[in-house]
Amino acid sequence: MRVSVVEQIMSANDQLAVANRACLDEAGVFAVNLMASPGAGKTTLITRTVEALRSRLRIGMVNGDLASTIDADRVAALGVPAVGINTGGVCHLDAAMLQSAFPQLSLVNLDVLLVENVGNLVCPAAFKLGVHRNVLIASVPEGDDKPYKYPSAYAGVDALVLNKTDVLSAFDFDMGYFRRGVQALNPGLALFPLSCKTGAGLEAWLDWLEGQVREFGNLSRN
Amino acid sequence: MRVSVVEQIMSANDQLAVANRACLDEAGVFAVNLMASPGAGKTTLITRTVEALRSRLRIGMVNGDLASTIDADRVAALGVPAVGINTGGVCHLDAAMLQSAFPQLSLVNLDVLLVENVGNLVCPAAFKLGVHRNVLIASVPEGDDKPYKYPSAYAGVDALVLNKTDVLSAFDFDMGYFRRGVQALNPGLALFPLSCKTGAGLEAWLDWLEGQVREFGNLSRN
């Protein structure tokens, strides 16, 4: 009984996710869902990404948060279209929440939509949003064992950022152990070790993201 | 409809939590639920706590994990009674999961039961377990804004540990801003800044915990 209710909720969410994708494709917008633990650096990575790519791509944002408007305020300062979604305590974004943001964005005037999920390494992975790519942001202080302990978060994504590499020397972080865990769950996954603080490694992430957006744009126009 | 099903689930959980508390009280065991984001240092704090107090208190453990047995293996090496609960992907411990561990522990032979929840700053706060105290473990790398962004996690706990103070100088962490956020949500909350790595600050946490256990023991015997 309980399982069947959960299945109904997931099925409804999946249908809305399909609708979201159709809406994004129609508008020609490449959407990316960014997931992470609390404090891994989602908002900071988005800020750096917008600053670097805004002259070449038209970027919009959706920022999910449990309660506050801290993230929404930070990204609003960037001056690109942004919608804050306060989930009212719900532990993830779902397809309906994302859909509710669309009317507040002029989608046809965007190339890429960055969706910042709620800080949570468990629940967001279970709710499809209808985006084109899912990205996980890990961070060095969380520890090298996280792929082994949170496999669902690592298994379903299309790219992995490892943030805060500037503090690698302050933590017992075995990069080989981390990489082996990632590869076992998600063979060939693109991994971008970087530091949003120093900027080291950011270029590879930006190149990947821009390449994905350009490829989508070319395919959409064909 | 969806809300009413959620209400039924929560009500059933609350009833089991009451039963858990009665069971713990009857056995004279003081139970503490430890919650945190992934990588904040739950298992390490538990390890340090067991090492420091095992000569004076009879300690048992329940360790919740999504998938692996990494934490259960780490604490098993301590040689005190421990039960690992693999939630199979579920994002929190609930009262029924905790109850399922009781028959595997000789409760009457314990003074304190340390319950390590799943790494998640959102969902565990919503599920009562029937324990005597709830403790949140924050960590410096997560950032000083977490009380503002995850208020439900901070509002409902009886003590707050701030781990990884050894790396304070490597992060932009404003202790005053953090404390103000905590105090607004949970006035007078006991806060223990410490480093599990260096041991700095651990003594205050251990004193508080042992004091709580002793006080419970005295009350139970009256």
Coordinates of C-alpha atoms in Angstrom, one line a residue, chain A residues 102-212:
Chain A
F102 CA 9.2 28.2 -16.5
P103 CA 6.5 30.9 -16.8
Q104 CA 8.8 33.3 -14.9
L105 CA 11.7 32.7 -17.3
S106 CA 11.7 33.7 -21.0
L107 CA 12.9 30.3 -22.1
V108 CA 13.2 31.1 -25.8
N109 CA 15.7 33.8 -24.9
L110 CA 18.0 31.3 -23.1
D111 CA 20.7 28.9 -24.3
V112 CA 21.2 27.1 -21.0
L113 CA 19.3 26.8 -17.7
L114 CA 21.2 25.9 -14.6
V115 CA 19.0 24.3 -11.9
E116 CA 20.4 24.3 -8.4
N117 CA 18.8 21.5 -6.4
V118 CA 18.3 21.3 -2.6
G119 CA 21.5 20.5 -0.7
N120 CA 21.0 16.7 -0.2
L121 CA 23.0 13.8 -1.4
V122 CA 20.1 11.3 -1.2
C123 CA 16.7 12.4 -2.3
P124 CA 17.2 14.6 -5.4
A125 CA 18.7 11.7 -7.3
A126 CA 15.3 9.9 -7.1
F127 CA 13.2 12.7 -8.7
K128 CA 13.6 13.3 -12.5
L129 CA 13.3 16.9 -13.5
G130 CA 13.4 16.5 -17.3
V131 CA 16.7 18.2 -17.7
H132 CA 19.3 17.2 -20.3
R133 CA 22.2 16.6 -17.9
N134 CA 22.6 15.8 -14.2
V135 CA 25.8 16.9 -12.5
L136 CA 27.0 16.0 -9.0
I137 CA 29.2 18.4 -7.1
A138 CA 31.4 16.6 -4.5
S139 CA 33.9 18.4 -2.3
V140 CA 37.2 17.3 -0.7
P141 CA 36.2 17.9 2.9
E142 CA 33.3 15.4 2.6
G143 CA 35.8 12.6 2.2
D144 CA 37.0 10.1 -0.4
D145 CA 34.5 7.4 0.7
K146 CA 31.3 9.2 -0.5
P147 CA 30.9 7.2 -3.7
Y148 CA 30.8 4.0 -1.7
K149 CA 28.3 5.4 0.9
Y150 CA 26.0 7.4 -1.4
P151 CA 26.0 5.3 -4.6
S152 CA 22.6 6.5 -6.0
A153 CA 23.9 10.0 -6.1
Y154 CA 27.0 9.0 -8.1
A155 CA 25.5 6.3 -10.3
G156 CA 22.9 8.5 -12.1
V157 CA 24.9 11.6 -13.1
D158 CA 26.5 12.7 -16.4
A159 CA 29.4 14.6 -14.9
L160 CA 31.1 14.9 -11.5
V161 CA 32.8 18.0 -10.1
L162 CA 35.1 17.6 -7.2
N163 CA 35.3 21.1 -5.6
K164 CA 37.6 22.5 -2.9
T165 CA 40.8 20.9 -4.2
D166 CA 42.7 23.9 -2.7
V167 CA 42.4 22.2 0.7
L168 CA 43.5 18.7 -0.4
S169 CA 46.6 18.9 1.8
A170 CA 44.5 19.6 4.9
F171 CA 42.4 16.4 4.5
D172 CA 43.2 12.7 4.3
F173 CA 41.7 12.4 0.8
D174 CA 42.9 9.5 -1.3
M175 CA 42.1 10.5 -4.9
G176 CA 42.7 7.0 -6.2
Y177 CA 40.2 5.5 -3.8
F178 CA 37.7 8.1 -4.7
R179 CA 38.2 7.6 -8.5
R180 CA 37.9 3.8 -8.1
G181 CA 34.6 4.2 -6.3
V182 CA 33.3 6.5 -9.0
Q183 CA 34.4 4.3 -11.8
A184 CA 32.8 1.2 -10.3
L185 CA 29.4 3.0 -10.1
N186 CA 29.6 5.1 -13.3
P187 CA 32.3 3.9 -15.7
G188 CA 33.8 6.6 -17.8
L189 CA 32.1 9.4 -15.9
A190 CA 33.6 12.8 -16.7
L191 CA 35.4 14.1 -13.5
F192 CA 36.4 17.7 -13.0
P193 CA 38.6 18.3 -9.9
L194 CA 38.7 22.0 -9.3
S195 CA 38.7 24.9 -6.8
C196 CA 36.0 27.5 -7.1
K197 CA 38.1 29.5 -4.7
T198 CA 41.4 29.6 -6.6
G199 CA 40.0 28.9 -10.1
A200 CA 42.3 25.9 -10.6
G201 CA 40.6 23.3 -12.9
L202 CA 37.6 25.5 -13.7
E203 CA 38.5 25.7 -17.4
A204 CA 38.0 22.0 -18.0
W205 CA 34.5 22.1 -16.5
L206 CA 33.5 25.3 -18.4
D207 CA 34.8 23.7 -21.7
W208 CA 32.7 20.6 -21.0
L209 CA 29.6 22.5 -20.2
E210 CA 29.9 24.9 -23.1
G211 CA 30.6 21.9 -25.4
Q212 CA 27.4 20.2 -24.3

